[in-house]
Tab-separated table of C-alpha atoms in Angstrom:
chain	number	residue	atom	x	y	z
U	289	UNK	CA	30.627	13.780	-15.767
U	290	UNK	CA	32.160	14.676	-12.357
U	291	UNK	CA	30.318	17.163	-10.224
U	292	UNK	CA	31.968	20.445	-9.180
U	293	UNK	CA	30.204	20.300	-6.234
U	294	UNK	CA	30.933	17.908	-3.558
U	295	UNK	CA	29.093	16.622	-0.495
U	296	UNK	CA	31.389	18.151	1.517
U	297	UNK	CA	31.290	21.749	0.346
U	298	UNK	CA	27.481	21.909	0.786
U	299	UNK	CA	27.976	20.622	4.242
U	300	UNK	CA	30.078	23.684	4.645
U	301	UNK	CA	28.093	25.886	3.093
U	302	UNK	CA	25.514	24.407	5.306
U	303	UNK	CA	27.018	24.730	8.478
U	304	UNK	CA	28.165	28.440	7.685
U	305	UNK	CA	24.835	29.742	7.276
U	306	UNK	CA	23.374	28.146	10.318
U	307	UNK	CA	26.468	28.897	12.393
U	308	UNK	CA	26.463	32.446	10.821
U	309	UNK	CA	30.415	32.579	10.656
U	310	UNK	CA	33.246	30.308	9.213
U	311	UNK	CA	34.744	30.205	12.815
U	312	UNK	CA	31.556	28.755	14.234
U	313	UNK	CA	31.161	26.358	11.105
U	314	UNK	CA	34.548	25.145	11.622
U	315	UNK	CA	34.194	24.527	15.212
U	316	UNK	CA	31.261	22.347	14.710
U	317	UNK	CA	33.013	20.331	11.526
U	318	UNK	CA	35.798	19.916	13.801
U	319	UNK	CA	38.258	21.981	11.165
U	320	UNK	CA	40.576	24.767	11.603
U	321	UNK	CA	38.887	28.347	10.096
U	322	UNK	CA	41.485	28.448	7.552
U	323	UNK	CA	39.776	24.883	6.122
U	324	UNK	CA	36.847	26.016	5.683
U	325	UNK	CA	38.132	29.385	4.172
U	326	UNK	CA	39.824	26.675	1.659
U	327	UNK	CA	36.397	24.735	0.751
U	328	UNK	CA	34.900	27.621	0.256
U	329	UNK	CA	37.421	29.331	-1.974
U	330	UNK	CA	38.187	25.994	-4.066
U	331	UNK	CA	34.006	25.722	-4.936
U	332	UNK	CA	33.449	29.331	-5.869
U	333	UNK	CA	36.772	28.997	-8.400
U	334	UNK	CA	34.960	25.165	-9.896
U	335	UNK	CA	31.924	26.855	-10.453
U	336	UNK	CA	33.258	30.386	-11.468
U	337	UNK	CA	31.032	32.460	-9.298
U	338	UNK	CA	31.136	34.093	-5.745
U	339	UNK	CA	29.095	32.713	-3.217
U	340	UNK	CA	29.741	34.944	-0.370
U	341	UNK	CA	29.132	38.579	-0.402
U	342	UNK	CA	32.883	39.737	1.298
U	343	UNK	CA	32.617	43.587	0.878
U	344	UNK	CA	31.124	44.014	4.164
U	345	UNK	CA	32.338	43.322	7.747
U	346	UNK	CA	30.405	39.886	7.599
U	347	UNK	CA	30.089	37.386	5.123
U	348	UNK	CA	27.156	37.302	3.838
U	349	UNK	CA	25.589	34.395	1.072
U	350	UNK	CA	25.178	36.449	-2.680
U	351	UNK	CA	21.769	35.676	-4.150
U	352	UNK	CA	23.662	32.474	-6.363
U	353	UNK	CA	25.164	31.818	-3.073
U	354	UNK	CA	21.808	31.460	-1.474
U	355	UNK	CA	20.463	29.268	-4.809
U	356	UNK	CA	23.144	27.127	-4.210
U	357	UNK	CA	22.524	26.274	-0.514
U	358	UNK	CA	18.740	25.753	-0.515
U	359	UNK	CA	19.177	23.314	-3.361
U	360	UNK	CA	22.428	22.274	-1.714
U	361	UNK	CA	20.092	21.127	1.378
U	362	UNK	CA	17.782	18.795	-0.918
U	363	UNK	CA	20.986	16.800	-2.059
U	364	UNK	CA	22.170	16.415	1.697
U	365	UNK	CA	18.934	15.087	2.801
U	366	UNK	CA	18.796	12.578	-0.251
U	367	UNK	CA	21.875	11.826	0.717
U	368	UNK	CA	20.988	11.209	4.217
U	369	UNK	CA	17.835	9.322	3.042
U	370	UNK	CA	19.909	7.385	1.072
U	371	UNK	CA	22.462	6.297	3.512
U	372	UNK	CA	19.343	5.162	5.864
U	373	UNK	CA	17.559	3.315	3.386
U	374	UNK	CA	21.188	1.230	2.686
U	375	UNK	CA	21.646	0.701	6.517
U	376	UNK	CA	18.104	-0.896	6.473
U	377	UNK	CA	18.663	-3.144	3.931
U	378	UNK	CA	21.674	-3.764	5.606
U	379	UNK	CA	19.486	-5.070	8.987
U	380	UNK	CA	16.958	-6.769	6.386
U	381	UNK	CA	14.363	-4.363	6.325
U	382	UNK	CA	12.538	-3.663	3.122
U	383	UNK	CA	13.016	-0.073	1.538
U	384	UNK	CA	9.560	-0.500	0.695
U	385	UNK	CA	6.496	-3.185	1.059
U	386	UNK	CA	3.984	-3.670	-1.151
U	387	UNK	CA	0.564	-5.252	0.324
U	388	UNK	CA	-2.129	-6.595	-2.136
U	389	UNK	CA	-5.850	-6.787	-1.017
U	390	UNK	CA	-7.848	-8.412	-2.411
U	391	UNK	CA	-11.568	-6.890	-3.029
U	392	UNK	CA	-13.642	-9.085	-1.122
U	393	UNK	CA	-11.952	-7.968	2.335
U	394	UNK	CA	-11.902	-4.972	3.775
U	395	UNK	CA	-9.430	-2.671	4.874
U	396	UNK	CA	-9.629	-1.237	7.853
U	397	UNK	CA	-7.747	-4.597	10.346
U	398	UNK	CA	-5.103	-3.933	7.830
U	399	UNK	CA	-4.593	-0.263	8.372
U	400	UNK	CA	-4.400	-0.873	11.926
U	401	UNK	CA	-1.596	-3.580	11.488
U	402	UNK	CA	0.253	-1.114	8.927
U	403	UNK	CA	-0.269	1.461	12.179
U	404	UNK	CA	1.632	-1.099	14.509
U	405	UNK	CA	4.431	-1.853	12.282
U	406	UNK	CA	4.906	1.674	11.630
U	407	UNK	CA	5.763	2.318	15.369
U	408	UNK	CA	8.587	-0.019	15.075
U	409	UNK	CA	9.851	0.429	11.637
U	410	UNK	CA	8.341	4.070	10.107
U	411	UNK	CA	11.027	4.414	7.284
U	412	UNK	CA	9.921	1.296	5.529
U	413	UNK	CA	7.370	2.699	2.616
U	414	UNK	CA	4.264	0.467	2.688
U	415	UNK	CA	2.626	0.912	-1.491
U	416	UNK	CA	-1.356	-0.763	-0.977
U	417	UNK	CA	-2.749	-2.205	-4.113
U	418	UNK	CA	-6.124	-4.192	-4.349
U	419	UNK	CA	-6.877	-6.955	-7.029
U	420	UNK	CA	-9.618	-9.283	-7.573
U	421	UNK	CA	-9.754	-12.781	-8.086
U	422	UNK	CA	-6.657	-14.226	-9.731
U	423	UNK	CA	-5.506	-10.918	-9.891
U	424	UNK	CA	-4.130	-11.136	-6.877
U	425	UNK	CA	-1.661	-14.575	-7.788
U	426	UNK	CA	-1.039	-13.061	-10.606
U	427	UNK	CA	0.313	-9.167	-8.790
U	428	UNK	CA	2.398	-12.025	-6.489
U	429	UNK	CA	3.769	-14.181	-9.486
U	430	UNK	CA	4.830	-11.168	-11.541
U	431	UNK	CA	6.563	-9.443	-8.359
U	432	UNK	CA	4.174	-6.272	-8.255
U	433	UNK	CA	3.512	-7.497	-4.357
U	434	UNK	CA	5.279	-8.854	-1.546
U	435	UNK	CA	2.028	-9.833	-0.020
U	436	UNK	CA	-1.264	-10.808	-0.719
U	437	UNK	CA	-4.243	-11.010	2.044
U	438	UNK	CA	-6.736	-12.870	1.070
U	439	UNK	CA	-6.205	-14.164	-1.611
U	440	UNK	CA	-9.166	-16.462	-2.866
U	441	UNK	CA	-9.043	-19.882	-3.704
U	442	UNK	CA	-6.136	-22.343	-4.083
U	443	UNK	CA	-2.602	-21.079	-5.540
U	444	UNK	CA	-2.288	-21.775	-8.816
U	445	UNK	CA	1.811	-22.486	-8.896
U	446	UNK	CA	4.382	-23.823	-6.467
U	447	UNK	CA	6.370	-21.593	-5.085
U	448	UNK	CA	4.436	-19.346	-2.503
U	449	UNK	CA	3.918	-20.114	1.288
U	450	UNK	CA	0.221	-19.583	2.319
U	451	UNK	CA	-1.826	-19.218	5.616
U	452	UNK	CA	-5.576	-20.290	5.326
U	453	UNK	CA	-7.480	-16.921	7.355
U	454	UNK	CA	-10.856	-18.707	7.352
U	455	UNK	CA	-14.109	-18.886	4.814
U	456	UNK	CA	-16.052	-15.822	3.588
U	457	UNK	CA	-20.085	-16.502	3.701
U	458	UNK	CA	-21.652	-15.188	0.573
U	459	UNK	CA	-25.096	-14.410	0.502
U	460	UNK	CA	-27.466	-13.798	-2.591
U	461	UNK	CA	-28.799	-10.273	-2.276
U	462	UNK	CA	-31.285	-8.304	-4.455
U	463	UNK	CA	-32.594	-4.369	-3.926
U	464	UNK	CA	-35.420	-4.125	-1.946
U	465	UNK	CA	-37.820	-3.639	-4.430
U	466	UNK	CA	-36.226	-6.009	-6.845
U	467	UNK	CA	-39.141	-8.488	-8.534
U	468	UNK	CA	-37.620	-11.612	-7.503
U	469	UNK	CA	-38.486	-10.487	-3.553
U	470	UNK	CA	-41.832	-11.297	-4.738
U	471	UNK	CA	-41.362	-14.913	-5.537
U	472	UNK	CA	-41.444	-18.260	-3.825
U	473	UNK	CA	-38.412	-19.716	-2.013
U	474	UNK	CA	-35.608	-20.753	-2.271
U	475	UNK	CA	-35.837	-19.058	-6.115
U	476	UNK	CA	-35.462	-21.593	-8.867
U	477	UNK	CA	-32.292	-20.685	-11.360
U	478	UNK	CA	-34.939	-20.645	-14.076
U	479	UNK	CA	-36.401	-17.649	-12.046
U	480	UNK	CA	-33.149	-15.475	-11.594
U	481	UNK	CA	-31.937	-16.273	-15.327
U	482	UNK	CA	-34.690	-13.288	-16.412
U	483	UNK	CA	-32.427	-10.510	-15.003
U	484	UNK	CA	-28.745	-9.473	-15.009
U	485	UNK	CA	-26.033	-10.884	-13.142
U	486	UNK	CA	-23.281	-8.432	-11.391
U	487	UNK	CA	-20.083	-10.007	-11.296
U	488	UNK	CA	-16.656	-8.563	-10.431
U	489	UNK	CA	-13.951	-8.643	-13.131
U	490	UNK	CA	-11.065	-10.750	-12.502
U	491	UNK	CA	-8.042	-8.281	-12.501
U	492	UNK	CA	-5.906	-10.579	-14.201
U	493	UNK	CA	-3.848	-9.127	-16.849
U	494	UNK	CA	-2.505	-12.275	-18.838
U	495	UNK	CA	-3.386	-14.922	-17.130
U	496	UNK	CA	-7.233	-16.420	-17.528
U	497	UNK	CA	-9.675	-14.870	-15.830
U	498	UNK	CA	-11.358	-16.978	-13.076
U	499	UNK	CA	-15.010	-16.136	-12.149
U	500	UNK	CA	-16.652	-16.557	-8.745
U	501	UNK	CA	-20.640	-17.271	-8.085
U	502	UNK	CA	-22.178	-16.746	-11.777
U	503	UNK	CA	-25.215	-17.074	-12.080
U	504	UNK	CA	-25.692	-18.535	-15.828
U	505	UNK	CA	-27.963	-15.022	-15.935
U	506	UNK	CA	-28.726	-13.775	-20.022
U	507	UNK	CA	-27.192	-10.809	-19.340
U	508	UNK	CA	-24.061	-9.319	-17.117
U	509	UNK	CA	-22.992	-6.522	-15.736
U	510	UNK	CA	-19.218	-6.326	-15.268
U	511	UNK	CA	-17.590	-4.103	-12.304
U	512	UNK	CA	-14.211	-3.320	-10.857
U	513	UNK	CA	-14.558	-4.033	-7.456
U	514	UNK	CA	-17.053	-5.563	-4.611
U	515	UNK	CA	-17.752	-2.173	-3.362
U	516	UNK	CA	-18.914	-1.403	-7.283
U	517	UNK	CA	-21.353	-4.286	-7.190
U	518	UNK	CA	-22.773	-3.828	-3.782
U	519	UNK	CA	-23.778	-0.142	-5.222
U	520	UNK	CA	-24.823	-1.829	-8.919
U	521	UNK	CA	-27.143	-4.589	-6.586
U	522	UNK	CA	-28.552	-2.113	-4.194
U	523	UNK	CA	-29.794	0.212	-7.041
U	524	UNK	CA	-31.535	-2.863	-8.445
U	525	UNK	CA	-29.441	-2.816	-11.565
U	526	UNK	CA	-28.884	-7.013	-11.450
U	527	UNK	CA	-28.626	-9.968	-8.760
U	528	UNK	CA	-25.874	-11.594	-7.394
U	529	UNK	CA	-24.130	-13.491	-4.514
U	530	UNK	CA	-22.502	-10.881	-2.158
U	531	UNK	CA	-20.100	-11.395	0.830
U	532	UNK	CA	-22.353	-11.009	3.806
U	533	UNK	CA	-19.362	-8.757	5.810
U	534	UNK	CA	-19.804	-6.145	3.151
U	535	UNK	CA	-23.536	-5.647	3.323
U	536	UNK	CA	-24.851	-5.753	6.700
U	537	UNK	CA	-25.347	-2.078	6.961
U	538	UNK	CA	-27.039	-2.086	3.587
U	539	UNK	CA	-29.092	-4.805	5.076
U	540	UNK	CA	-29.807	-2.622	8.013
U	541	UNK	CA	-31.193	0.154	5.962
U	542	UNK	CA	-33.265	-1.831	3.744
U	543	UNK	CA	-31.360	-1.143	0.770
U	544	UNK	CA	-31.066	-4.864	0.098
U	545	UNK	CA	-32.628	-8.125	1.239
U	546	UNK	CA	-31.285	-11.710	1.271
U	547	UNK	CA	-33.300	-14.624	-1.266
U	548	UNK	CA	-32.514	-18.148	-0.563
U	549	UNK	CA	-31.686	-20.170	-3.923
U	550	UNK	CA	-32.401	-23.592	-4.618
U	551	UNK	CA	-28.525	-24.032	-4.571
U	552	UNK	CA	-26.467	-21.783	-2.648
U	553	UNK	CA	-22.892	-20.870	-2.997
U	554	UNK	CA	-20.537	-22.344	-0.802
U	555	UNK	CA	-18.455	-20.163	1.306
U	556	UNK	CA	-15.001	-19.513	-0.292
U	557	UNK	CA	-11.409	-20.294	1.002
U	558	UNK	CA	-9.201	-16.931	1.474
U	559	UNK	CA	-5.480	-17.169	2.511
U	560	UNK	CA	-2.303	-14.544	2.767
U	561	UNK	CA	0.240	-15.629	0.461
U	562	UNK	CA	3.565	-14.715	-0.060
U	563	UNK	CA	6.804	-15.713	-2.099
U	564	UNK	CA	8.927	-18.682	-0.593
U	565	UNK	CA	12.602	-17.411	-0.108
U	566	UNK	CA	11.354	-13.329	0.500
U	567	UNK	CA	13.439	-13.170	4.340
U	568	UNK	CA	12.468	-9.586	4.536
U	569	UNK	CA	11.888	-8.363	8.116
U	570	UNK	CA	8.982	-6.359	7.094
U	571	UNK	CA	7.444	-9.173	5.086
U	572	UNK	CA	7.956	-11.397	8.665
U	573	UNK	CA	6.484	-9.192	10.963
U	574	UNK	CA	3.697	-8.880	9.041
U	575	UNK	CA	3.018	-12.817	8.342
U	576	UNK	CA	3.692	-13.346	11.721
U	577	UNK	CA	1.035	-11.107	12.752
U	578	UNK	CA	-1.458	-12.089	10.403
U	579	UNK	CA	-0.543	-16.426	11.471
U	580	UNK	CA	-2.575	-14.839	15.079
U	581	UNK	CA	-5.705	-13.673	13.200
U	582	UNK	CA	-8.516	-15.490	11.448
U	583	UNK	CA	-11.316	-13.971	9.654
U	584	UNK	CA	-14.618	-13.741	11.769
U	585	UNK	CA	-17.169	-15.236	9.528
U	586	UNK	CA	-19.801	-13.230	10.613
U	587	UNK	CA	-18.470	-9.623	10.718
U	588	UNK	CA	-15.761	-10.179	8.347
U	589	UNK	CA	-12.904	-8.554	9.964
U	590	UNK	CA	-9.604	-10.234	10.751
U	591	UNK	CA	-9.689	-10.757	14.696
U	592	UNK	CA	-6.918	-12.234	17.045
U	593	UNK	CA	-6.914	-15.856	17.905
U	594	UNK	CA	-6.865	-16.502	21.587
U	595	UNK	CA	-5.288	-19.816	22.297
């Protein structure tokens, strides 16, 4: 179905009302009067009402009239928007970027790289999603992200570039007035089996879920995110390994305390990770960026390598 209503007769209409005569709107759309008389004329006869109230001296917008600019307005900026977002894609930048996170990082080195690329490229529309685990390959593999940061472990296809950012240190914490504070070190697993283990659930969808630092516990306690077990573990609700980052101020205000084990975890591997083949700009700056920083093992932010 063809519109009535073209483009070019809302950028009249447009230009009218600002200009606050058809003289004045033709001057600035570089028309003779009688032209814009014409568009005018023409869309009031397509759409079989008057838009301009001509009984007085000036010509003034009917309340349709008025309707039909102010909505008229929306579809020009769309239209603007529109035309920008094609000249990006044009120059290779991304209409929009979407970022994965995964849970046991933080986000606040992130928001400040998001903050520099946004002073050199604020029409690109960055969409943040976190995952856990192999929920994060998976979000990459299934094309809900362009980028992961820190993604854990090895990838588990071809077919993605990757840039090691360093090793989280995990750390087995307990509340502060948890039993097992009371016990010999390093704990025995015999001792920790008596009580529940808080793990974070893999946010895999389809693929199988991988698990990180169980404890062979008789009992779990299954949460969405490492913010969700830090609260579950400082409540005293169950044990479990913890990346040290994430609890220092938790640490600081007693809420929990660190137990050696007979056999502690092994700090894990995290990486960024992206699609081989994806040339976007946006995608580029921000790899680029993130190739400078490393993850400081003991305050687990992402810092700039100095050379």
């Amino acid at each position: 179905m063809n519109s009535l209503i073209s483009l070019d007769a809302l950028q009249t209409l447009d230009a009218i009302e600002r200009r606050q005569s058809f003289a004045a709107a033709a001057e600035e759309l570089y028309r003779v009067p009688s032209a814009i008389s014409y568009t005018v004329n023409k869309l009031e006869e397509d759409i079989g009402v008057a838009l301009f109230d001509r009984s007085r001296r000036k010509a003034e917008l009917t309340p349709i009239g008025r309707l039909v600019l102010e909505q008229g307005r929306q579809i020009l900026k769309a239209s603007e928007e529109l035309t920008a977002m094609i000249s990006r894609a044009v120059d290779g930048w991304e209409v929009e970027l979407r970022i994965c996170i995964d849970s046991v990082l933080t986000c606040g080195p992130i928001y400040d790289l998001i903050e520099a690329f946004q002073r050199i490229q604020p029409k690109t529309e960055i969409r943040i999603s976190e995952e856990v685990l192999g929920g994060s390959w998976e979000a990459l593999n299934d094309d809900r992200c362009d980028l992961v940061i820190g993604a854990e472990g090895a990838s588990p296809a071809p077919g993605y570039a990757i840039h090691s950012l360093g090793k989280v240190k995990f750390e087995f914490a307990v509340a502060a007035d948890h039993p097992l504070t009371k016990q010999p070190m390093p704990l025995a697993t015999s001792a920790i089996q008596d009580y529940p283990t808080v793990i974070v659930a893999d946010s895999s969808k389809r693929a199988p879920a991988r698990s990180s630092g169980l404890l062979d516990g008789k009992s779990r306690i299954i949460v969405p995110t490492i913010e969700h077990k830090i609260e579950a573990q400082c409540k005293g609700l169950g044990v479990g390994y913890l990346p040290s980052h994430r609890i220092k101020q938790e640490l600081a205000e007693g809420r929990l305390v660190l137990l050696t084990l007979e056999s502690p975890r092994l700090p894990e591997d995290i990486s960024v990770a992206w699609r081989r083949g994806n040339t976007g700009k946006g995608l580029n700056w921000f790899v680029g960026r993130l190739k400078q920083m490393s993850l400081d093992p003991q305050q687990g932010v992402l810092t700039q390598d100095i050379e």
